[in-house]
């Protein structure tokens, strides 16, 4: 858990015809990372045609991406919380899709062109229509079109100029005027133009139509428009966007798998009918590899421990509950193979810091609900989305816990007992806690650094830097506590001074340049005060919004209670949105800037086995 | 509410508001250009724009506290202390907003090229945001120190030494908070160097944090000053 998984270097000789089968099989198990064969083995060569084939496939993937980009997309909310469709396929289906790749793409591009044409057509029809209407209106001609006809009624809709209104009423013959309903509304778009609507009985149709056509009323032919709409709908039916999208997704997945195999093949060397490959396998997966090979392969396998000069990839072995925090660490970089994996420490302190900054039971529950929705939606679509939502679930639970401990529920809107302390009421105590947490984390960082240096046998760095810093940090804290009168007795002053001074001397002897960084240690410690500030700002904003809603809440009526509750709910959505960003980002900062700078050397490469889930 | 408290409200919301306006304007203009090309990165761009909004939210928070309890203030020394609280969150908010705007727009530019740079460029954008948090911390300490945060919101009797010390400590935080602007500028340069070499992160953060440490020293001095007069 605290160290990356132990790796073994494997060297494998296979008959060339079994190469493809082998790569596919280990890909399904996701246990082997093929590495480039560096040594020059006599007679063994790389196949240059593979990169040509790979480039061809990359081109196809690019075409897929272009098509997917052009297809209509879902809204942002649907992308985040809408469930994704998982697409799986068998080997036979894969081969079939791969063989049809060109025709699938051509077909899709064809459909896309149709869709584009359709859009243009719709646009131009609309544009032509509006141009025609406005030119007619300019000439004081009333524009009408029959929009609906039921068994008894006929409805016309249209546009009319202000100056033509009187004339329009005159147009309607006396005999049918009583059976006509006319409504006029000012059109918001054009000045001086009114929208007009006439409703009349079916038996009046012929009289009214005759009258309208003889008095300078342009009738937009209903039939013609109708036909156009039908055509448009027809094309829309031809292009079924969803199935097209799914088809291209599937093709893209197949192509990416092929590319991954080809990338592995690029690293392999061949001679006649034999294939030689090297790779990394986790020690615990070695059995799986051997049992796969025993299933009908003619192989020669050698397994070695990594040498000093080797740089094996790092694979982390953390329990599921903290695995997602590896993503946060990997934003900074991967630790080297021989270093300590800081994920367990990071997951604990990250959750604590976030919980303290975002301590509120209600806001925590809101965030938890959102995280669970995200887990269901984005989590089912991508690996990173899954990791992010898992992190959010963990830290929102932490904020609920700290909300209970600090007695925050919607700020102070709902009173709950304070179990530990309330940051808003007692910021000074909170400040001490925050600084203490900072000192603990810095100590942890330096201790991990010390162990890392010992593992890598860099004793000078271990004692002259990490240990010296530890002594300076704790010596100064003892002196500070003495001056702040938390510790009484000169013993503490002397021991603290000796501790800090010996640290300084050690640091100066080993690397005097490091003395420049003494002030950085001070700023590192004080930097943890941000936990207090962010917590207070969260609690303060909540209290301010409670004050806004309280006149309504205590107005006595049910309506007031409801309105106040809605205001509180909306404002807390806002708080969760803004403050969770801030707390997340500043927890990240405390880890990247303060914690990681004490030990982390992002020199590792992450283990990426051939993997086709 | 007396004139000094009113000026305090004005500086809390006004200065931080200007900072946020500039910050949002810078990040939003780059964001809208990016989402025209890559609409799927809308969420990432939004993070930086929201960060630029935080200074004004903190300014608003302090302003609201001052408005809600300001009517009880009729003592000159208390008003001087409160002026300090408004100034400290306002001016640090201004510098912070500027810094976030500069670094944030560089960060959005970087994630337009490479999405995986999000985490690292977020750190460079959060650095200038720290400045307003320090300002807010000092503001809250002062507001609490004069007794406006606890109980009925009736201020304590503040002596003139405490009042002027509060003002001076907030000015210290404001002046050192000027580093927010330069944090943004160096952060933007560091983000663009990330595009060339992602491994430069660990080293460039050391340089950028050096500037931020000035603000932290300012905060430290302010806290010690306030503790010295019993405000903390």
Short mmCIF file of N, CA, C and O in Angstrom, two decimals, chain A residues 240-344:
data_model
loop_
_atom_site.label_atom_id
_atom_site.label_comp_id
_atom_site.label_asym_id
_atom_site.label_seq_id
_atom_site.Cartn_x
_atom_site.Cartn_y
_atom_site.Cartn_z
N UNK A 240 -30.50 8.95 -38.55
CA UNK A 240 -30.78 8.68 -37.14
C UNK A 240 -29.51 8.98 -36.35
O UNK A 240 -28.57 8.19 -36.32
N UNK A 241 -29.50 10.17 -35.75
CA UNK A 241 -28.28 10.68 -35.15
C UNK A 241 -27.73 9.74 -34.07
O UNK A 241 -26.54 9.45 -34.03
N UNK A 242 -28.63 9.21 -33.24
CA UNK A 242 -28.16 8.40 -32.12
C UNK A 242 -27.47 7.12 -32.56
O UNK A 242 -26.42 6.77 -32.04
N UNK A 243 -28.09 6.43 -33.54
CA UNK A 243 -27.48 5.16 -33.95
C UNK A 243 -26.16 5.44 -34.67
O UNK A 243 -25.20 4.68 -34.55
N UNK A 244 -26.13 6.57 -35.39
CA UNK A 244 -24.90 6.94 -36.10
C UNK A 244 -23.78 7.18 -35.09
O UNK A 244 -22.66 6.68 -35.23
N UNK A 245 -24.12 7.91 -34.02
CA UNK A 245 -23.15 8.23 -32.99
C UNK A 245 -22.60 6.94 -32.37
O UNK A 245 -21.41 6.77 -32.20
N UNK A 246 -23.53 6.02 -32.06
CA UNK A 246 -23.13 4.78 -31.42
C UNK A 246 -22.21 3.95 -32.32
O UNK A 246 -21.22 3.40 -31.87
N UNK A 247 -22.57 3.95 -33.62
CA UNK A 247 -21.78 3.18 -34.59
C UNK A 247 -20.35 3.72 -34.64
O UNK A 247 -19.38 2.96 -34.64
N UNK A 248 -20.24 5.04 -34.68
CA UNK A 248 -18.90 5.64 -34.80
C UNK A 248 -18.12 5.44 -33.50
O UNK A 248 -16.91 5.17 -33.51
N UNK A 249 -18.80 5.53 -32.36
CA UNK A 249 -18.15 5.27 -31.06
C UNK A 249 -17.53 3.88 -31.07
O UNK A 249 -16.39 3.68 -30.66
N UNK A 250 -18.33 2.91 -31.54
CA UNK A 250 -17.91 1.52 -31.56
C UNK A 250 -16.69 1.36 -32.46
O UNK A 250 -15.68 0.75 -32.07
N UNK A 251 -16.77 1.97 -33.63
CA UNK A 251 -15.66 1.87 -34.59
C UNK A 251 -14.40 2.48 -33.98
O UNK A 251 -13.30 1.94 -34.08
N UNK A 252 -14.58 3.62 -33.31
CA UNK A 252 -13.44 4.32 -32.72
C UNK A 252 -12.77 3.43 -31.67
O UNK A 252 -11.55 3.35 -31.59
N UNK A 253 -13.61 2.74 -30.89
CA UNK A 253 -13.08 1.87 -29.84
C UNK A 253 -12.27 0.72 -30.46
O UNK A 253 -11.18 0.39 -29.99
N UNK A 254 -12.84 0.14 -31.53
CA UNK A 254 -12.15 -0.96 -32.21
C UNK A 254 -10.81 -0.48 -32.75
O UNK A 254 -9.77 -1.12 -32.59
N UNK A 255 -10.83 0.71 -33.37
CA UNK A 255 -9.61 1.25 -33.98
C UNK A 255 -8.55 1.51 -32.91
O UNK A 255 -7.37 1.20 -33.09
N UNK A 256 -8.99 2.09 -31.76
CA UNK A 256 -8.03 2.40 -30.70
C UNK A 256 -7.39 1.13 -30.16
O UNK A 256 -6.20 1.12 -29.84
N UNK A 257 -8.19 0.05 -30.08
CA UNK A 257 -7.64 -1.21 -29.61
C UNK A 257 -6.57 -1.71 -30.58
O UNK A 257 -5.49 -2.13 -30.18
N UNK A 258 -6.88 -1.61 -31.88
CA UNK A 258 -5.92 -2.04 -32.89
C UNK A 258 -4.64 -1.23 -32.79
O UNK A 258 -3.54 -1.74 -32.89
N UNK A 259 -4.82 0.09 -32.59
CA UNK A 259 -3.65 0.97 -32.52
C UNK A 259 -2.78 0.57 -31.32
O UNK A 259 -1.56 0.53 -31.39
N UNK A 260 -3.46 0.24 -30.20
CA UNK A 260 -2.72 -0.14 -29.00
C UNK A 260 -1.88 -1.40 -29.27
O UNK A 260 -0.73 -1.48 -28.87
N UNK A 261 -2.50 -2.36 -29.99
CA UNK A 261 -1.75 -3.58 -30.32
C UNK A 261 -0.57 -3.25 -31.23
O UNK A 261 0.55 -3.72 -31.02
N UNK A 262 -0.82 -2.35 -32.19
CA UNK A 262 0.26 -1.99 -33.12
C UNK A 262 1.39 -1.28 -32.39
O UNK A 262 2.57 -1.47 -32.69
N UNK A 263 1.02 -0.44 -31.40
CA UNK A 263 2.06 0.26 -30.63
C UNK A 263 2.93 -0.74 -29.88
O UNK A 263 4.14 -0.56 -29.76
N UNK A 264 2.28 -1.80 -29.36
CA UNK A 264 3.05 -2.84 -28.68
C UNK A 264 3.95 -3.55 -29.69
O UNK A 264 5.11 -3.85 -29.42
N UNK A 265 3.39 -3.79 -30.88
CA UNK A 265 4.16 -4.51 -31.91
C UNK A 265 5.37 -3.72 -32.38
O UNK A 265 6.37 -4.30 -32.79
N UNK A 266 5.25 -2.39 -32.33
CA UNK A 266 6.38 -1.55 -32.75
C UNK A 266 7.61 -1.78 -31.88
O UNK A 266 8.73 -1.54 -32.29
N UNK A 267 7.34 -2.19 -30.62
CA UNK A 267 8.46 -2.36 -29.68
C UNK A 267 9.09 -3.75 -29.75
O UNK A 267 10.07 -4.03 -29.10
N UNK A 268 8.43 -4.62 -30.51
CA UNK A 268 8.86 -6.02 -30.56
C UNK A 268 9.83 -6.23 -31.73
O UNK A 268 9.71 -5.57 -32.76
N UNK A 269 10.81 -7.17 -31.55
CA UNK A 269 11.70 -7.46 -32.69
C UNK A 269 11.43 -8.87 -33.23
O UNK A 269 10.97 -9.74 -32.50
N UNK A 270 11.73 -9.05 -34.50
CA UNK A 270 11.45 -10.34 -35.14
C UNK A 270 12.65 -10.83 -35.95
O UNK A 270 13.44 -10.02 -36.45
N UNK A 271 12.73 -12.17 -36.07
CA UNK A 271 13.77 -12.77 -36.92
C UNK A 271 13.16 -14.04 -37.50
O UNK A 271 12.78 -14.94 -36.74
N UNK A 272 13.03 -14.06 -38.81
CA UNK A 272 12.40 -15.21 -39.45
C UNK A 272 11.02 -15.46 -38.87
O UNK A 272 10.17 -14.57 -38.88
N UNK A 273 10.84 -16.64 -38.29
CA UNK A 273 9.51 -16.96 -37.77
C UNK A 273 9.44 -16.78 -36.25
O UNK A 273 8.51 -17.26 -35.62
N UNK A 274 10.43 -16.11 -35.65
CA UNK A 274 10.39 -15.92 -34.18
C UNK A 274 10.19 -14.46 -33.81
O UNK A 274 10.61 -13.55 -34.53
N UNK A 275 9.54 -14.30 -32.67
CA UNK A 275 9.28 -12.96 -32.15
C UNK A 275 9.90 -12.86 -30.77
O UNK A 275 9.78 -13.79 -29.97
N UNK A 276 10.58 -11.74 -30.51
CA UNK A 276 11.16 -11.57 -29.17
C UNK A 276 10.60 -10.29 -28.55
O UNK A 276 10.61 -9.23 -29.18
N UNK A 277 10.06 -10.40 -27.34
CA UNK A 277 9.55 -9.18 -26.70
C UNK A 277 9.97 -9.10 -25.25
O UNK A 277 10.22 -10.13 -24.60
N UNK A 278 10.08 -7.85 -24.77
CA UNK A 278 10.39 -7.62 -23.36
C UNK A 278 9.26 -6.81 -22.75
O UNK A 278 8.60 -6.04 -23.45
N UNK A 279 9.05 -6.99 -21.46
CA UNK A 279 7.98 -6.21 -20.84
C UNK A 279 8.04 -6.24 -19.33
O UNK A 279 8.92 -6.88 -18.74
N UNK A 280 7.11 -5.48 -18.72
CA UNK A 280 7.03 -5.44 -17.26
C UNK A 280 5.73 -6.08 -16.81
O UNK A 280 4.67 -5.84 -17.40
N UNK A 281 5.82 -6.90 -15.76
CA UNK A 281 4.63 -7.52 -15.18
C UNK A 281 4.71 -7.34 -13.67
O UNK A 281 5.81 -7.39 -13.10
N UNK A 282 3.56 -7.11 -13.03
CA UNK A 282 3.57 -7.06 -11.57
C UNK A 282 3.92 -8.45 -11.05
O UNK A 282 3.47 -9.44 -11.63
N UNK A 283 4.66 -8.50 -9.96
CA UNK A 283 5.10 -9.78 -9.43
C UNK A 283 3.90 -10.71 -9.19
O UNK A 283 3.95 -11.89 -9.51
N UNK A 284 2.82 -10.12 -8.68
CA UNK A 284 1.67 -10.98 -8.35
C UNK A 284 0.91 -11.45 -9.59
O UNK A 284 0.10 -12.36 -9.51
N UNK A 285 1.15 -10.81 -10.75
CA UNK A 285 0.45 -11.22 -11.98
C UNK A 285 1.26 -12.22 -12.81
O UNK A 285 0.81 -12.67 -13.86
N UNK A 286 2.48 -12.52 -12.33
CA UNK A 286 3.37 -13.37 -13.10
C UNK A 286 2.73 -14.75 -13.36
O UNK A 286 2.82 -15.28 -14.47
N UNK A 287 2.05 -15.27 -12.32
CA UNK A 287 1.40 -16.57 -12.45
C UNK A 287 0.40 -16.56 -13.59
O UNK A 287 0.32 -17.50 -14.38
N UNK A 288 -0.36 -15.48 -13.67
CA UNK A 288 -1.40 -15.37 -14.72
C UNK A 288 -0.74 -15.43 -16.10
O UNK A 288 -1.24 -16.07 -17.02
N UNK A 289 0.40 -14.72 -16.23
CA UNK A 289 1.10 -14.68 -17.52
C UNK A 289 1.57 -16.08 -17.89
O UNK A 289 1.37 -16.53 -19.02
N UNK A 290 2.15 -16.77 -16.91
CA UNK A 290 2.68 -18.11 -17.20
C UNK A 290 1.55 -19.06 -17.55
O UNK A 290 1.64 -19.82 -18.53
N UNK A 291 0.42 -18.96 -16.81
CA UNK A 291 -0.66 -19.89 -17.12
C UNK A 291 -1.28 -19.58 -18.48
O UNK A 291 -1.75 -20.49 -19.17
N UNK A 292 -1.27 -18.31 -18.89
CA UNK A 292 -1.75 -17.99 -20.24
C UNK A 292 -0.82 -18.61 -21.28
O UNK A 292 -1.27 -19.21 -22.26
N UNK A 293 0.48 -18.49 -21.04
CA UNK A 293 1.45 -19.01 -22.00
C UNK A 293 1.37 -20.53 -22.12
O UNK A 293 1.62 -21.09 -23.19
N UNK A 294 0.98 -21.15 -21.02
CA UNK A 294 0.92 -22.62 -21.04
C UNK A 294 -0.23 -23.13 -21.90
O UNK A 294 -0.30 -24.31 -22.22
N UNK A 295 -1.13 -22.22 -22.26
CA UNK A 295 -2.29 -22.65 -23.07
C UNK A 295 -1.92 -22.66 -24.55
O UNK A 295 -2.35 -21.79 -25.32
N UNK A 296 -1.07 -23.57 -24.93
CA UNK A 296 -0.80 -23.79 -26.35
C UNK A 296 0.22 -22.88 -27.01
O UNK A 296 0.20 -22.73 -28.23
N UNK A 297 1.06 -22.24 -26.26
CA UNK A 297 2.12 -21.43 -26.89
C UNK A 297 3.44 -22.20 -26.86
O UNK A 297 3.73 -22.92 -25.88
N UNK A 298 4.26 -22.04 -27.90
CA UNK A 298 5.64 -22.56 -27.86
C UNK A 298 6.50 -21.40 -27.43
O UNK A 298 6.83 -20.54 -28.24
N UNK A 299 6.84 -21.36 -26.18
CA UNK A 299 7.51 -20.13 -25.71
C UNK A 299 8.78 -20.42 -24.94
O UNK A 299 9.01 -21.53 -24.45
N UNK A 300 9.56 -19.37 -24.82
CA UNK A 300 10.77 -19.40 -23.99
C UNK A 300 10.67 -18.15 -23.13
O UNK A 300 10.63 -17.03 -23.66
N UNK A 301 10.57 -18.30 -21.82
CA UNK A 301 10.34 -17.11 -20.97
C UNK A 301 11.46 -16.98 -19.94
O UNK A 301 11.85 -17.97 -19.32
N UNK A 302 11.95 -15.74 -19.78
CA UNK A 302 12.88 -15.54 -18.66
C UNK A 302 12.37 -14.37 -17.81
O UNK A 302 11.91 -13.36 -18.35
N UNK A 303 12.39 -14.54 -16.50
CA UNK A 303 11.87 -13.52 -15.59
C UNK A 303 13.03 -12.98 -14.75
O UNK A 303 13.79 -13.76 -14.18
N UNK A 304 13.17 -11.63 -14.71
CA UNK A 304 14.30 -11.05 -13.97
C UNK A 304 13.80 -9.96 -13.03
O UNK A 304 12.77 -9.34 -13.27
N UNK A 305 14.59 -9.71 -11.98
CA UNK A 305 14.30 -8.55 -11.13
C UNK A 305 14.83 -7.31 -11.82
O UNK A 305 15.81 -7.39 -12.56
N UNK A 306 14.19 -6.14 -11.57
CA UNK A 306 14.72 -4.94 -12.21
C UNK A 306 16.15 -4.62 -11.71
O UNK A 306 16.43 -4.76 -10.51
N UNK A 307 17.01 -4.23 -12.63
CA UNK A 307 18.37 -3.88 -12.24
C UNK A 307 18.40 -2.45 -11.72
O UNK A 307 17.43 -1.70 -11.87
N UNK A 308 19.55 -2.06 -11.17
CA UNK A 308 19.69 -0.71 -10.60
C UNK A 308 19.41 0.37 -11.64
O UNK A 308 18.82 1.40 -11.36
N UNK A 309 19.91 0.13 -12.86
CA UNK A 309 19.77 1.15 -13.91
C UNK A 309 18.41 1.11 -14.60
O UNK A 309 18.11 1.97 -15.40
N UNK A 310 17.62 0.08 -14.28
CA UNK A 310 16.28 0.00 -14.89
C UNK A 310 15.35 1.02 -14.25
O UNK A 310 15.54 1.39 -13.09
N UNK A 311 14.38 1.45 -15.01
CA UNK A 311 13.39 2.37 -14.46
C UNK A 311 12.00 1.74 -14.65
O UNK A 311 11.28 2.09 -15.59
N UNK A 312 11.65 0.79 -13.76
CA UNK A 312 10.37 0.09 -13.98
C UNK A 312 9.19 1.04 -13.83
O UNK A 312 9.28 2.03 -13.10
N UNK A 313 8.08 0.74 -14.53
CA UNK A 313 6.90 1.59 -14.36
C UNK A 313 6.30 1.40 -12.96
O UNK A 313 6.53 0.36 -12.34
N UNK A 314 5.55 2.41 -12.49
CA UNK A 314 4.96 2.28 -11.15
C UNK A 314 3.47 1.96 -11.25
O UNK A 314 2.73 2.60 -11.99
N UNK A 315 3.08 0.93 -10.49
CA UNK A 315 1.66 0.59 -10.38
C UNK A 315 1.32 0.69 -8.91
O UNK A 315 2.11 0.29 -8.06
N UNK A 316 0.18 1.28 -8.60
CA UNK A 316 -0.15 1.50 -7.19
C UNK A 316 -1.10 0.42 -6.71
O UNK A 316 -1.95 -0.05 -7.46
N UNK A 317 -0.94 0.06 -5.46
CA UNK A 317 -1.80 -1.00 -4.91
C UNK A 317 -2.52 -0.48 -3.69
O UNK A 317 -2.18 -0.84 -2.57
N UNK A 318 -3.46 0.40 -3.91
CA UNK A 318 -4.18 0.98 -2.77
C UNK A 318 -5.56 0.36 -2.66
O UNK A 318 -6.15 -0.05 -3.66
N UNK A 319 -6.10 0.29 -1.44
CA UNK A 319 -7.46 -0.24 -1.28
C UNK A 319 -8.47 0.64 -2.03
O UNK A 319 -8.22 1.84 -2.21
N UNK A 320 -9.59 0.04 -2.49
CA UNK A 320 -10.54 0.78 -3.34
C UNK A 320 -10.97 2.13 -2.78
O UNK A 320 -11.17 3.07 -3.52
N UNK A 321 -11.07 2.22 -1.45
CA UNK A 321 -11.62 3.46 -0.88
C UNK A 321 -10.72 4.66 -1.11
O UNK A 321 -11.18 5.80 -1.20
N UNK A 322 -9.41 4.43 -1.23
CA UNK A 322 -8.52 5.59 -1.46
C UNK A 322 -7.91 5.60 -2.86
O UNK A 322 -7.17 6.50 -3.19
N UNK A 323 -8.27 4.59 -3.66
CA UNK A 323 -7.64 4.48 -4.98
C UNK A 323 -7.87 5.73 -5.82
O UNK A 323 -7.00 6.16 -6.57
N UNK A 324 -9.07 6.34 -5.66
CA UNK A 324 -9.39 7.48 -6.52
C UNK A 324 -8.43 8.66 -6.27
O UNK A 324 -8.21 9.47 -7.17
N UNK A 325 -7.85 8.74 -5.07
CA UNK A 325 -6.97 9.86 -4.77
C UNK A 325 -5.64 9.78 -5.55
O UNK A 325 -4.90 10.76 -5.57
N UNK A 326 -5.40 8.61 -6.16
CA UNK A 326 -4.20 8.51 -7.01
C UNK A 326 -4.29 9.54 -8.14
O UNK A 326 -3.27 10.08 -8.56
N UNK A 327 -5.52 9.82 -8.60
CA UNK A 327 -5.69 10.80 -9.68
C UNK A 327 -5.13 12.15 -9.27
O UNK A 327 -4.51 12.84 -10.07
N UNK A 328 -5.40 12.54 -8.01
CA UNK A 328 -4.91 13.83 -7.53
C UNK A 328 -3.40 13.83 -7.51
O UNK A 328 -2.76 14.77 -7.98
N UNK A 329 -2.82 12.73 -7.01
CA UNK A 329 -1.36 12.67 -6.97
C UNK A 329 -0.78 12.71 -8.39
O UNK A 329 0.21 13.42 -8.63
N UNK A 330 -1.45 11.99 -9.32
CA UNK A 330 -0.90 11.93 -10.68
C UNK A 330 -0.99 13.26 -11.41
O UNK A 330 -0.32 13.47 -12.41
N UNK A 331 -1.85 14.18 -10.91
CA UNK A 331 -1.87 15.52 -11.51
C UNK A 331 -0.49 16.16 -11.32
O UNK A 331 -0.06 16.99 -12.10
N UNK A 332 0.17 15.80 -10.23
CA UNK A 332 1.49 16.35 -9.94
C UNK A 332 2.55 15.54 -10.67
O UNK A 332 3.54 16.06 -11.15
N UNK A 333 2.35 14.24 -10.73
CA UNK A 333 3.31 13.34 -11.36
C UNK A 333 3.32 12.03 -10.59
O UNK A 333 2.71 11.93 -9.53
N UNK A 334 4.03 11.04 -11.14
CA UNK A 334 4.08 9.75 -10.46
C UNK A 334 5.38 9.64 -9.67
O UNK A 334 6.42 10.08 -10.15
N UNK A 335 5.33 9.07 -8.46
CA UNK A 335 6.57 8.88 -7.72
C UNK A 335 7.43 7.83 -8.40
O UNK A 335 6.92 6.98 -9.13
N UNK A 336 8.75 7.89 -8.18
CA UNK A 336 9.64 6.89 -8.77
C UNK A 336 9.35 5.50 -8.21
O UNK A 336 8.71 5.37 -7.16
N UNK A 337 9.84 4.48 -8.92
CA UNK A 337 9.55 3.08 -8.54
C UNK A 337 10.04 2.79 -7.13
O UNK A 337 9.43 2.01 -6.40
N UNK A 338 11.16 3.42 -6.75
CA UNK A 338 11.74 3.08 -5.45
C UNK A 338 11.28 4.02 -4.34
O UNK A 338 11.78 3.97 -3.23
N UNK A 339 10.35 4.92 -4.65
CA UNK A 339 9.90 5.87 -3.62
C UNK A 339 8.61 5.39 -2.94
O UNK A 339 7.98 4.43 -3.39
N UNK A 340 8.23 6.14 -1.89
CA UNK A 340 7.00 5.81 -1.17
C UNK A 340 5.80 6.37 -1.94
O UNK A 340 5.88 7.47 -2.49
N UNK A 341 4.71 5.60 -1.98
CA UNK A 341 3.49 6.08 -2.62
C UNK A 341 2.70 6.91 -1.59
O UNK A 341 2.23 6.37 -0.60
N UNK A 342 2.55 8.24 -1.81
CA UNK A 342 1.93 9.07 -0.78
C UNK A 342 0.40 9.04 -0.77
O UNK A 342 -0.22 9.73 0.04
N UNK A 343 -0.22 8.23 -1.67
CA UNK A 343 -1.69 8.26 -1.76
C UNK A 343 -2.41 8.05 -0.42
O UNK A 343 -3.34 8.79 -0.11
N UNK A 344 -2.00 7.05 0.41
CA UNK A 344 -2.74 6.86 1.68
C UNK A 344 -2.72 8.10 2.56
O UNK A 344 -3.76 8.48 3.11
#
